[in-house]
Coordinates of C-alpha atoms in Angstrom, one line a residue:
M1 CA -0.1 -0.1 0.0
R2 CA 2.9 2.4 0.0
F3 CA 2.8 2.9 -3.7
W4 CA -0.7 4.7 -3.3
P5 CA 0.9 7.9 -1.8
S6 CA 3.6 7.7 -4.9
I7 CA 0.7 7.4 -7.8
F8 CA -1.4 10.4 -6.0
V9 CA 1.8 12.4 -6.4
L10 CA 2.7 11.8 -9.7
I11 CA -1.2 12.5 -10.9
L12 CA -1.3 15.5 -9.2
M13 CA 2.2 16.4 -11.0
R14 CA 0.7 15.6 -14.2
I15 CA -2.4 17.8 -13.5
S16 CA -0.1 20.8 -12.4
H17 CA 2.3 20.3 -15.6
C18 CA -0.9 20.3 -17.9
S19 CA -2.4 23.7 -15.8
I20 CA 0.9 25.3 -16.4
V21 CA 1.6 24.4 -19.9
N22 CA -1.8 24.8 -21.0
I23 CA -2.2 28.5 -20.8
G24 CA -4.4 29.4 -23.8
D25 CA -4.0 30.7 -27.3
D26 CA -2.3 34.3 -26.1
K27 CA 0.8 34.8 -27.7
P28 CA 3.6 36.0 -25.1
I29 CA 5.0 39.4 -25.2
D30 CA 8.6 39.9 -26.5
P31 CA 10.9 40.5 -23.6
L32 CA 12.0 44.4 -23.4
N33 CA 15.8 45.8 -22.2
G34 CA 15.8 47.5 -19.1
R35 CA 14.1 47.7 -15.8
I36 CA 10.5 48.7 -15.3
C37 CA 10.4 52.1 -13.4
G38 CA 6.8 52.9 -13.5
I39 CA 3.4 52.6 -15.3
G40 CA 0.5 54.7 -16.6
D41 CA -1.8 55.7 -19.3
M42 CA 0.8 58.1 -20.8
N43 CA -1.3 58.6 -23.8
K44 CA -4.8 58.5 -22.7
D45 CA -6.0 55.6 -24.7
G46 CA -7.1 53.6 -21.9
N47 CA -4.1 51.1 -22.1
T48 CA -1.4 50.6 -19.5
D49 CA 1.8 52.0 -20.5
L50 CA 5.4 51.0 -19.4
I51 CA 8.0 53.6 -18.3
V52 CA 11.6 51.6 -19.0
Q53 CA 14.9 52.5 -17.7
Q54 CA 17.7 51.6 -20.0
R55 CA 21.4 51.8 -19.6
T56 CA 23.4 50.7 -22.5
G57 CA 27.1 51.8 -22.7
S58 CA 27.4 55.2 -21.6
Q59 CA 23.7 55.6 -22.0
N60 CA 20.9 56.1 -19.5
K61 CA 17.6 57.0 -20.5
L62 CA 13.9 56.6 -19.8
V63 CA 11.8 55.0 -22.4
I64 CA 8.1 55.0 -23.0
Y65 CA 6.5 51.7 -24.5
L66 CA 3.0 52.5 -25.5
Q67 CA 0.8 49.3 -25.0
S68 CA -2.0 48.7 -28.1
E69 CA -5.3 47.4 -28.1
G70 CA -3.6 44.1 -29.1
A71 CA -1.2 44.2 -25.9
E72 CA 1.5 44.8 -27.9
F73 CA 4.2 47.6 -26.8
R74 CA 5.8 50.0 -29.2
N75 CA 8.8 52.2 -28.4
G76 CA 7.7 55.7 -28.0
T77 CA 9.6 58.5 -30.3
Q78 CA 11.1 60.7 -27.2
H79 CA 13.2 59.2 -24.6
I80 CA 14.4 61.0 -21.2
D81 CA 18.1 61.4 -21.1
L82 CA 19.2 60.7 -17.3
G83 CA 22.9 61.9 -17.8
K84 CA 25.9 59.4 -16.9
D85 CA 24.4 58.6 -13.2
G86 CA 24.4 55.0 -13.2
N87 CA 22.0 54.3 -10.3
D88 CA 18.7 53.4 -10.7
V89 CA 16.0 55.9 -11.0
F90 CA 12.1 55.8 -9.4
C91 CA 9.5 57.2 -11.4
N92 CA 5.7 58.0 -10.2
V93 CA 2.9 59.4 -12.5
G94 CA 0.8 62.4 -11.6
D95 CA -0.7 65.7 -12.9
F96 CA 1.6 68.6 -12.1
N97 CA -0.3 71.2 -14.4
G98 CA -3.8 70.2 -14.3
D99 CA -4.3 69.6 -18.0
S100 CA -5.3 65.8 -16.9
C101 CA -2.3 64.5 -18.9
P102 CA -0.3 62.0 -16.9
D103 CA 3.3 63.6 -16.2
L104 CA 6.6 62.2 -14.9
F105 CA 7.9 62.4 -11.4
I106 CA 11.4 60.8 -11.5
V107 CA 13.9 60.7 -8.2
S108 CA 17.0 59.7 -8.4
K109 CA 20.1 59.3 -5.4
I110 CA 22.6 61.9 -5.3
D111 CA 26.0 60.3 -5.4
D112 CA 28.6 62.5 -3.6
T113 CA 31.6 59.9 -4.2
S114 CA 33.7 60.6 -7.2
A115 CA 34.4 57.9 -9.6
S116 CA 38.3 58.0 -8.9
F117 CA 39.5 54.9 -7.5
V118 CA 41.4 57.0 -4.9
N119 CA 38.3 58.7 -3.6
K120 CA 36.6 55.8 -3.4
I121 CA 39.0 54.3 -1.0
A122 CA 38.8 57.8 0.9
S123 CA 35.1 57.3 1.3
V124 CA 35.7 54.0 3.3
F125 CA 37.5 55.7 5.9
S126 CA 36.0 59.2 6.2
P127 CA 32.4 59.6 8.1
R128 CA 29.4 58.5 5.5
P129 CA 27.6 61.7 4.2
P130 CA 23.8 61.5 4.5
T131 CA 21.8 60.1 1.7
R132 CA 20.1 62.9 -0.6
Y133 CA 17.8 62.5 -3.5
Q134 CA 17.0 64.9 -6.3
A135 CA 13.8 65.1 -8.0
R136 CA 12.8 66.0 -11.3
V137 CA 9.5 66.5 -13.2
Y138 CA 8.7 65.8 -16.9
L139 CA 5.5 67.5 -18.4
N140 CA 3.6 65.6 -20.9
G141 CA 3.0 67.6 -23.8
R142 CA 1.2 64.6 -25.5
N143 CA 2.3 63.1 -28.8
D144 CA 5.3 61.5 -26.5
N145 CA 6.6 64.9 -26.0
F146 CA 7.9 65.6 -22.5
V147 CA 9.4 68.8 -21.1
E148 CA 11.5 69.2 -18.0
L149 CA 9.8 71.6 -15.2
P150 CA 12.7 72.7 -13.0
L151 CA 11.7 72.0 -9.5
C152 CA 13.9 74.1 -7.2
F153 CA 13.6 77.0 -4.9
K154 CA 15.2 80.8 -5.8
N155 CA 17.6 82.4 -3.8
S156 CA 15.9 85.1 -1.8
D157 CA 18.3 87.9 -2.5
S158 CA 16.6 89.6 -5.3
S159 CA 20.2 90.2 -6.9
K160 CA 20.2 86.4 -7.6
S161 CA 16.7 86.1 -8.5
D162 CA 17.5 83.9 -11.5
I163 CA 19.6 81.4 -10.0
C164 CA 17.3 78.2 -9.3
T165 CA 18.8 75.5 -6.7
P166 CA 17.1 72.0 -7.4
Y167 CA 15.6 70.6 -4.0
Q168 CA 17.5 68.0 -2.4
F169 CA 15.3 65.5 -0.2
V170 CA 16.5 63.4 2.7
D171 CA 14.5 60.6 1.6
H172 CA 12.1 60.0 -1.2
P173 CA 9.4 62.7 -1.4
S174 CA 5.7 61.4 -2.0
L175 CA 3.3 62.5 -4.4
V176 CA -0.5 63.6 -3.1
D177 CA -3.1 66.1 -3.8
I178 CA -3.0 68.6 -0.8
N179 CA -5.7 70.9 -1.4
G180 CA -7.9 68.9 -3.6
D181 CA -7.5 71.2 -6.8
G182 CA -6.7 68.0 -8.9
I183 CA -3.0 69.1 -9.5
T184 CA -0.4 66.6 -8.0
D185 CA 1.6 68.3 -5.1
I186 CA 5.4 67.1 -3.6
I187 CA 5.7 66.4 -0.2
G188 CA 9.1 65.6 1.4
F189 CA 12.0 66.6 3.8
Q190 CA 14.3 68.8 2.2
A191 CA 18.2 68.3 2.8
I192 CA 20.3 70.8 5.0
M193 CA 22.3 72.9 2.5
E194 CA 26.0 73.1 3.2
N195 CA 26.8 76.7 4.4
S196 CA 23.3 77.0 5.4
D197 CA 21.3 77.7 8.6
K198 CA 18.2 76.0 7.4
K199 CA 16.9 73.2 9.2
C200 CA 14.9 69.8 7.6
R201 CA 11.8 70.7 6.8
Y202 CA 8.9 69.7 4.5
K203 CA 8.0 71.1 1.1
F204 CA 5.0 70.8 -1.0

């Protein structure tokens, strides 16, 4: 009677194998190059699109893959250049100008360590600087056209009013509609700037 459990296991494996293999007539989606950074209906056609970060050689960019009715993804026409920073970025979708089009909110970690070998060795024995993050907003102009919106504060000195210093956060900022006007607000803790008497505070 010991062989009955073995027969039961074999039957169960056979059934499970059939259920896994026989998944229907849907054709598999071709693999995409890169890591999925975010999702959203970027062209407002009712289909979920993919925001993919791709790193090829010295290139680091975001690519929008638009989904069609047939669940196929096509490469968008415009790519967002992320510069030479090789770190992973974090993407969110929100409406930052009230035009009902999904805009992009990109957060990246600020790397204070120089790429040189000597500086990397020195950083091991020196006090570790606090982690800081920088955020960028790209407004969706439709037709795969994204324009960067400066996310920064201006110097209180009127003589330097044209200087726009990017916000630096001590953690990932969050997106929320604070006042219910339909426009996405940004809330987060601002990092203390060097040679500044400002304390860590929240911004939105």
